[in-house]
CSV table of C-alpha atoms and ligand atoms in Angstrom, one decimal:
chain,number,residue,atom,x,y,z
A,24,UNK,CA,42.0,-38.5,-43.8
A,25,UNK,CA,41.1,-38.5,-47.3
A,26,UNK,CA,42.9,-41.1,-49.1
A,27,UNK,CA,45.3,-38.3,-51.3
A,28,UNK,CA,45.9,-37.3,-47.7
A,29,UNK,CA,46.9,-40.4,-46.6
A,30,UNK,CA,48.7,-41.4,-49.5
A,31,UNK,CA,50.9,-38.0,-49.2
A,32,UNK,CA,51.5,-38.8,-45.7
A,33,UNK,CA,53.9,-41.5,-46.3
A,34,UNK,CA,55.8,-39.5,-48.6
A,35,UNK,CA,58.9,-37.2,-49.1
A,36,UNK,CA,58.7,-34.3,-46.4
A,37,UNK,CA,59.7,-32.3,-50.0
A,38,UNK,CA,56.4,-33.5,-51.9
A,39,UNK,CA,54.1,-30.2,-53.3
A,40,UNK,CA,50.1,-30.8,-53.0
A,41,UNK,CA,50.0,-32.2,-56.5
A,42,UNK,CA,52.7,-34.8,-55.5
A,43,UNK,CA,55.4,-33.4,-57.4
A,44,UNK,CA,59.4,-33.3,-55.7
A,45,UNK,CA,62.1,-32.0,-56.9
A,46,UNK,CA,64.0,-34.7,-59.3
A,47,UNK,CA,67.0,-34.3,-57.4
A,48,UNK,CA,69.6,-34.9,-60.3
A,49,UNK,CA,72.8,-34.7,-58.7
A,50,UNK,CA,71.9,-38.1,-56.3
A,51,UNK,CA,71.7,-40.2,-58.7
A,52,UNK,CA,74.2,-42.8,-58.2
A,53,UNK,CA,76.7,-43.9,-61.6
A,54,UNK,CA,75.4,-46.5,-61.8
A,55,UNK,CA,72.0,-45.7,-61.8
A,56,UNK,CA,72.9,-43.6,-64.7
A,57,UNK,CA,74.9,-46.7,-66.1
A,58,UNK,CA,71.5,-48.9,-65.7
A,59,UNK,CA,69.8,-45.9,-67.8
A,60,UNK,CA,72.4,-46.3,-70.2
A,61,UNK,CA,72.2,-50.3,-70.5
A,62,UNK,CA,68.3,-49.9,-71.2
A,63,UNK,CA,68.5,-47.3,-74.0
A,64,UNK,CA,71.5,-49.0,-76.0
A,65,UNK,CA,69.1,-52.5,-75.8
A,66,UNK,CA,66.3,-50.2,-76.5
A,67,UNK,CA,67.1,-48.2,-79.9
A,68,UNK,CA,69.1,-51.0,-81.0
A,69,UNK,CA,66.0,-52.8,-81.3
A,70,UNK,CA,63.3,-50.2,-81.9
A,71,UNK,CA,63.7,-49.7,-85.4
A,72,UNK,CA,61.1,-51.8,-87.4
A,73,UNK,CA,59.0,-52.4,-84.5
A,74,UNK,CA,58.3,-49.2,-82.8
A,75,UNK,CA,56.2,-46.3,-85.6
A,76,UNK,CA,58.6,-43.8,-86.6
A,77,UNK,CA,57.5,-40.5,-85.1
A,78,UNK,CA,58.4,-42.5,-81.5
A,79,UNK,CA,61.6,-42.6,-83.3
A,80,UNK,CA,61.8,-39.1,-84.5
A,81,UNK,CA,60.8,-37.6,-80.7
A,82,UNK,CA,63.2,-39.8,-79.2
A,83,UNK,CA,66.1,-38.3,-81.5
A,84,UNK,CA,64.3,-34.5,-81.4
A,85,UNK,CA,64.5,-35.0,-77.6
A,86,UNK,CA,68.2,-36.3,-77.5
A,87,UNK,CA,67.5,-38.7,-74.8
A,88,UNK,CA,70.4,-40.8,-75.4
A,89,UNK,CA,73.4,-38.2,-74.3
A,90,UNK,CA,73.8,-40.7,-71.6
A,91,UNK,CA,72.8,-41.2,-67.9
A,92,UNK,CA,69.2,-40.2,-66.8
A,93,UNK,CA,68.3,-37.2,-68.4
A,94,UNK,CA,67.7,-34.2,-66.2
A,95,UNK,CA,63.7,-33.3,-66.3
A,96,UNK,CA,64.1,-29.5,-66.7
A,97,UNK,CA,66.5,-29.8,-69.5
A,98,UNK,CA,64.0,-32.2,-71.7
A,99,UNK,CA,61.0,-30.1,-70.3
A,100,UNK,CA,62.6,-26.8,-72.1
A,101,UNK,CA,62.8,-28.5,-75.3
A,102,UNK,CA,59.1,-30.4,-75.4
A,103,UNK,CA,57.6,-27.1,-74.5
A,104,UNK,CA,59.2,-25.5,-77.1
A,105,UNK,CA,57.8,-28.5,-79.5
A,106,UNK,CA,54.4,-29.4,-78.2
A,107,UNK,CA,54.0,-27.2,-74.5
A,108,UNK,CA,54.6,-30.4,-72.7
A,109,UNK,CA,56.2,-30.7,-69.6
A,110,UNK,CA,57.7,-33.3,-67.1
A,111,UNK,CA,57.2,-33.1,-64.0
A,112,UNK,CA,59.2,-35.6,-61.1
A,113,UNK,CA,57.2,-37.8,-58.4
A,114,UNK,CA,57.6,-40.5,-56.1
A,115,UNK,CA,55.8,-42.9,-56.7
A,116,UNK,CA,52.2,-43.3,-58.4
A,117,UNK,CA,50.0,-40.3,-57.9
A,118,UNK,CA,46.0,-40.3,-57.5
A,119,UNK,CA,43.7,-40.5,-60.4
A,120,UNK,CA,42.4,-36.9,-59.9
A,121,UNK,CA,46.3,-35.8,-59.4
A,122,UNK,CA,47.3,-37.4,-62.8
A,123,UNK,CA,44.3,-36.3,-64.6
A,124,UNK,CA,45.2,-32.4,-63.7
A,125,UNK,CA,48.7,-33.1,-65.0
A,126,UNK,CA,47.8,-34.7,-68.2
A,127,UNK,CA,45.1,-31.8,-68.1
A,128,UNK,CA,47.8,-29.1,-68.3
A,129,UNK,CA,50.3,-30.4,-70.6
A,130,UNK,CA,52.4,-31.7,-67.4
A,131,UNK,CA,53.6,-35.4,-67.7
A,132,UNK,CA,54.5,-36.7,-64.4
A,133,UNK,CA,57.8,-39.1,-64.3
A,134,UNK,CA,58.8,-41.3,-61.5
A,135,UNK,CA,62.2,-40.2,-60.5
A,136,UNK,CA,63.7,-43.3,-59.2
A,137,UNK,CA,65.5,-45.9,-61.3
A,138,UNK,CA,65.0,-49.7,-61.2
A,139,UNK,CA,68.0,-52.4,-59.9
A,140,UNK,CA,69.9,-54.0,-61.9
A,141,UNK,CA,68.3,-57.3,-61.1
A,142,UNK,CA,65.3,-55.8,-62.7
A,143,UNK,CA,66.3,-55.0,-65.8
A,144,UNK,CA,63.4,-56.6,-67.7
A,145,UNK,CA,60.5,-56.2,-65.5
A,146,UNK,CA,59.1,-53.8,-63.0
A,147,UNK,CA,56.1,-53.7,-61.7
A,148,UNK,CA,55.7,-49.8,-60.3
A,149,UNK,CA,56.7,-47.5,-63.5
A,150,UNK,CA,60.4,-45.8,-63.0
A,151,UNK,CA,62.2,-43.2,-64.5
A,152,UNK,CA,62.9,-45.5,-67.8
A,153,UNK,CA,59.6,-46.2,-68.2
A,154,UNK,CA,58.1,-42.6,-67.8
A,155,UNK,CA,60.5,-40.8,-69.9
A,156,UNK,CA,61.9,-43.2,-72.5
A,157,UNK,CA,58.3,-44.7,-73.1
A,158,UNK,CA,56.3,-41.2,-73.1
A,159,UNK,CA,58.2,-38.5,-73.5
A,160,UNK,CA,59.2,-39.2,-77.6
A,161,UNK,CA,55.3,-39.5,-78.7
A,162,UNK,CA,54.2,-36.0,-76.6
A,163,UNK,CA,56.7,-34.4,-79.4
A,164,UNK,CA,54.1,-35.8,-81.7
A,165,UNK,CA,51.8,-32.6,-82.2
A,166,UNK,CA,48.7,-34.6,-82.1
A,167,UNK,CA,49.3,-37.5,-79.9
A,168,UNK,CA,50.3,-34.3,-77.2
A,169,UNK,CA,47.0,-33.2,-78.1
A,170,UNK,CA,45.2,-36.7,-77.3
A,171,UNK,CA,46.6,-37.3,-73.7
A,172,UNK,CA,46.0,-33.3,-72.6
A,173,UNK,CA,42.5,-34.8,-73.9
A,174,UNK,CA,42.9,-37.6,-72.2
A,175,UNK,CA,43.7,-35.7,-68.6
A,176,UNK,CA,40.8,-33.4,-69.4
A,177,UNK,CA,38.0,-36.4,-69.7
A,178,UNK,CA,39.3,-38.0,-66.5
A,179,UNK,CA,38.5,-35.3,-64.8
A,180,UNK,CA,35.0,-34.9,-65.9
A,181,UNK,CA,35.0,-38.6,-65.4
A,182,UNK,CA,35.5,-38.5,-62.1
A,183,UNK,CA,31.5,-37.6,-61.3
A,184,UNK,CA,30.9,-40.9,-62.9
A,185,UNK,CA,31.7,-44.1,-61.7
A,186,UNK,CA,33.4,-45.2,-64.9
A,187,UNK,CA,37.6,-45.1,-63.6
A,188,UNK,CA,37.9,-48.7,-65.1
A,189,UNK,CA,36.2,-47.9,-68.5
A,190,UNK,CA,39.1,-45.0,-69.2
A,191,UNK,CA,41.9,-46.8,-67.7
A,192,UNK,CA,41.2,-49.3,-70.0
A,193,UNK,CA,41.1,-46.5,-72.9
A,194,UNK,CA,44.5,-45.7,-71.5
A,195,UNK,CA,46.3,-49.1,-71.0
A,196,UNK,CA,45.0,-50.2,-74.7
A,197,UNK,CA,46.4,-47.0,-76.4
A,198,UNK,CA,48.5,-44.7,-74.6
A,199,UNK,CA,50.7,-48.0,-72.8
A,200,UNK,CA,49.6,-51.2,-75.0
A,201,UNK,CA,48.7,-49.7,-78.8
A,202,UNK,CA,49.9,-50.5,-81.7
A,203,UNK,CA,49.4,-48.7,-85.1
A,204,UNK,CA,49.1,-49.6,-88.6
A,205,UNK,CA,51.7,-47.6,-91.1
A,206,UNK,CA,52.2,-48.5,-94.7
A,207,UNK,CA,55.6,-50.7,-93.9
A,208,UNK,CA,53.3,-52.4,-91.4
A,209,UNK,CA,52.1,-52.9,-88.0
A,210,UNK,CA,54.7,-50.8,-85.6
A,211,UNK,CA,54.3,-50.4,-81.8
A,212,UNK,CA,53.9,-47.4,-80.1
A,213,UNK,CA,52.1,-47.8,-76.6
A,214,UNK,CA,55.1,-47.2,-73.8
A,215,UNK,CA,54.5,-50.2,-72.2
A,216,UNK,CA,55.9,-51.8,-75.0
A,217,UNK,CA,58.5,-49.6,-76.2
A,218,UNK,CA,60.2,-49.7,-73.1
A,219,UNK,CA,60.6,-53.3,-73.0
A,220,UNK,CA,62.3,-54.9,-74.8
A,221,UNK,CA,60.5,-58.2,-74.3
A,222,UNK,CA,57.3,-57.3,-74.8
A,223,UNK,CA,58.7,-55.1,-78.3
A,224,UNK,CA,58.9,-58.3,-79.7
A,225,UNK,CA,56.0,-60.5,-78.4
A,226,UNK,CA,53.2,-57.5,-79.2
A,227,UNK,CA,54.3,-57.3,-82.4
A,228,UNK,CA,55.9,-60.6,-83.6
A,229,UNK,CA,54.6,-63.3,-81.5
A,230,UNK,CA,51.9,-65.8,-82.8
A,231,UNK,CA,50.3,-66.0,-79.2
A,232,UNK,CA,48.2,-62.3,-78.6
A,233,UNK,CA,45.1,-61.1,-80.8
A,234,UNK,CA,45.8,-57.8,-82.6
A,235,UNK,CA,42.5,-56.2,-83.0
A,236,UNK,CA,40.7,-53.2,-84.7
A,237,UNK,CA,40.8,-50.4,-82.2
A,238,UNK,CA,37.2,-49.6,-81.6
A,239,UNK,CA,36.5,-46.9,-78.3
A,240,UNK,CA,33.6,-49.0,-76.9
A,241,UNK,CA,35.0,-52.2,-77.2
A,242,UNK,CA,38.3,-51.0,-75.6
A,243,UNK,CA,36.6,-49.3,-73.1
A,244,UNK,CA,35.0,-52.5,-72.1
A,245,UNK,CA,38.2,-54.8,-72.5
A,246,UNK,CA,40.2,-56.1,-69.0
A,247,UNK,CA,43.8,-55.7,-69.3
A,248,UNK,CA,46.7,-57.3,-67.2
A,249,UNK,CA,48.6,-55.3,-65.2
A,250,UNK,CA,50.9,-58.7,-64.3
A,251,UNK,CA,52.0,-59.8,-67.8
A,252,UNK,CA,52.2,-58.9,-71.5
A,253,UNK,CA,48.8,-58.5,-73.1
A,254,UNK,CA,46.5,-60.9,-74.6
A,255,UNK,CA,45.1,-58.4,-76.5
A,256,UNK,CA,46.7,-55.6,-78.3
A,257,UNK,CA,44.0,-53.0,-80.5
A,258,UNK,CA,45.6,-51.5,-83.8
A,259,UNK,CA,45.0,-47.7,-84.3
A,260,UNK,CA,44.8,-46.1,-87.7
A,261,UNK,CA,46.5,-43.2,-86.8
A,262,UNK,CA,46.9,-40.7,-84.1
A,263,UNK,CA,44.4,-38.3,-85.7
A,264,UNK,CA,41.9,-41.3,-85.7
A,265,UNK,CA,42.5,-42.2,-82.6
A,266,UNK,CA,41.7,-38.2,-81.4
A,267,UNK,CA,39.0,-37.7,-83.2
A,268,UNK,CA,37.4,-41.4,-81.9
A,269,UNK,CA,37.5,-39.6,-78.5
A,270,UNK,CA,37.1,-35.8,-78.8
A,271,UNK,CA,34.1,-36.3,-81.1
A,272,UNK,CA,32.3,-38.7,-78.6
A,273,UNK,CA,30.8,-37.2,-75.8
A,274,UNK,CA,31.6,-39.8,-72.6
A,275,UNK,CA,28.6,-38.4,-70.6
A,276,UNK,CA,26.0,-41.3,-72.2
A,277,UNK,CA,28.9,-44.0,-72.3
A,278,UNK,CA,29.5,-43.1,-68.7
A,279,UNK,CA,26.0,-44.5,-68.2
A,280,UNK,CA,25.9,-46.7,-70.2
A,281,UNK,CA,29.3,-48.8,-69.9
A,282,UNK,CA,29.5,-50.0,-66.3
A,283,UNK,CA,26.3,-52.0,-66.9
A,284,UNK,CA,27.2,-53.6,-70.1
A,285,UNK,CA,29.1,-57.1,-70.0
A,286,UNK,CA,32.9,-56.7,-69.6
A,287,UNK,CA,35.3,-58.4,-72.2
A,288,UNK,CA,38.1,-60.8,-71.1
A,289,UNK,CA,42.1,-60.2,-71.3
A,290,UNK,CA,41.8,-62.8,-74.4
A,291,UNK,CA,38.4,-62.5,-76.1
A,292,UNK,CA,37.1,-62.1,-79.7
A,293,UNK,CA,33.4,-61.2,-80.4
A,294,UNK,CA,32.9,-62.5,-84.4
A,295,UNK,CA,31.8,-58.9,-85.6
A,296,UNK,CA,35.3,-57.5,-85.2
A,297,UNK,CA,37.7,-56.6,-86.9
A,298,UNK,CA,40.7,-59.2,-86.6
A,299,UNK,CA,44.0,-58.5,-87.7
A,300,UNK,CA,45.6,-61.9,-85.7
A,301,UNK,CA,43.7,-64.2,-83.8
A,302,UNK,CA,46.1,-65.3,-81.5
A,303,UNK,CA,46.9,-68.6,-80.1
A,304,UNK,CA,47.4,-67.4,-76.5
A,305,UNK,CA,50.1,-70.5,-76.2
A,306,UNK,CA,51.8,-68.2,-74.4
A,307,UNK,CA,49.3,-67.1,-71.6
A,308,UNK,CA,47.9,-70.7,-71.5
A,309,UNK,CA,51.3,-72.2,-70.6
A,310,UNK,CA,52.0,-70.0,-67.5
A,311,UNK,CA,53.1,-66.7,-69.0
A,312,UNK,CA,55.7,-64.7,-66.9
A,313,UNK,CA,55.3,-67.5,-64.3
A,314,UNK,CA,56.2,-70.2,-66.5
A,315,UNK,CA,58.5,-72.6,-65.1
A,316,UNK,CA,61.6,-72.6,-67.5
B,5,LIG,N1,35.4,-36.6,-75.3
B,5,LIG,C1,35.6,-37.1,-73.9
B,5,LIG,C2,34.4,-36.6,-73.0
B,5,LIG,O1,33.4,-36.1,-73.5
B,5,LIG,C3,36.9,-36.6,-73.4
B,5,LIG,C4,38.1,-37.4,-73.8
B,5,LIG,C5,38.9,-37.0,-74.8
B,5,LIG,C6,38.3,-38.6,-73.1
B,5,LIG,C7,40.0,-37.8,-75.2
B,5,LIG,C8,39.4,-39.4,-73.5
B,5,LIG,C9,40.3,-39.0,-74.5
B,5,LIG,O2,34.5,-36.7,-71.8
B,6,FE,FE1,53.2,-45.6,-68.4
């Protein structure tokens, strides 16, 4: 069995080759809908001044607050008449080859499940809040849709490379973790971060992570956490400079080149860059998440 096989083999008997299922709208429970609600009240209560304002704008375009989970085919109609994105439901984290042909094709898949309510503030496998509240407002942004069909396109070239951690890590530091400068100031728009409303404040306003000058290579070389909030966060110009960064550079010779170079860790600073915060990583250093209270 190849792994995609085996993976699909523990899955919904309804699950299409490209892991897609239906989103099944009408089983959601109320108060799965209510736990929806509860996160997007906390959410665009707190949004404004943190999170960069087209995020704001595509969440308002998109009307993602008329209350309970939104139904994917609904949104889809509107993005695609916006951007051509669409939103497509599955169960559960889908192969790298899978998810590249997605992003590829202007098809965003969104888990379809809902966290508990005892997990309000952190999950660890991304759910339907995550997915749709986090990325669905920025692929309204004409050229941020543009970067992540981009995005889907160079991961699957990548895949003839062995280079998967290189563009994760391209991923995790824009696309989940980034933040932005605008003229009112730093502003969040990575949807990692906009869809929590912990890590909202501590990537922008905490003393404890380094904010950094976005730089492809150096990102591309950065390890991330998967467990925690970042140590690091890299600060984007704009979206157009973000694109241009990666459509202009060919990957091919980085491909090469980057699984041999040195790797930087979660919390490091190399004295040529550019810092915007050097951060005291009090935070990480006295426990993190696991912190005893
Ligand atoms: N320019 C990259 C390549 O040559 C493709 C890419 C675009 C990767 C945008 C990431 C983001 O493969
Ligand atoms: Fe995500």
């Amino acid at each position: 069995m190849t792994k995609a096989e085996e993976v699909a083999s523990q899955h919904p008997p309804d699950m299409a080759p490209d892991f897609t299922v239906p989103q099944k709208w009408e089983n959601y429970t109320d108060e799965e809908h209510g736990t929806w609600d509860i996160l997007y009240e906390r959410q665009v209560k707190l949004l404004p001044g943190y999170a960069e304002q087209s995020f704001i704008d595509g969440l308002k375009l998109l009307d993602l607050g008329r209350g309970g989970i939104p139904k994917f085919d609904q949104i889809s109609d509107e993005l695609e008449k916006l951007t051509g994105w669409r939103i497509v439901a599955v169960p559960c984290l889908v192969p790298d080859d899978i998810f590249f042909d997605h992003l590829a094709n202007r098809r965003f898949p969104a888990g379809n499940f809902i966290r508990q309510r005892d997990q309000l503030d952190y999950i660890q496998e991304p759910d339907v809040f995550h997915d749709i509240f986090g990325h669905v407002p920025l692929l309204a942004n004409p050229v941020f849709a543009d970067y992540m069909e981009a995005y889907g396109k160079g991961g699957l070239r990548s895949l003839n490379y062995d280079c998967l951690k290189n563009l994760a890590a391209l991923y995790w530091y824009t696309v989940e973790f980034g933040l932005i400068k605008t003229p009112d100031g730093l502003r969040i728009y990575g949807a990692g971060i906009v869809s929590s409303a912990s890590e909202t404040r501590f990537s922008l306003k905490d003393a404890s992570p380094n904010r950094l000058d976005y730089d492809l290579e150096r990102v591309m070389r950065t390890d991330y956490r998967i467990d925690d909030f970042q140590q690091t966060y890299f600060v984007i110009d704009s979206y157009e400079s973000l694109f241009q960064s990666t459509v202009d550079t060919d990957f091919g010779p980085l491909y090469e080149r980057l699984p041999e170079l040195p790797r930087y860790a979660v919390d490091q600073i190399v004295s040529s860059e550019e810092i915007i915060h050097q951060g005291t990583q009090a935070y990480a250093n006295a426990g993190g998440r696991f912190a005893a209270e």
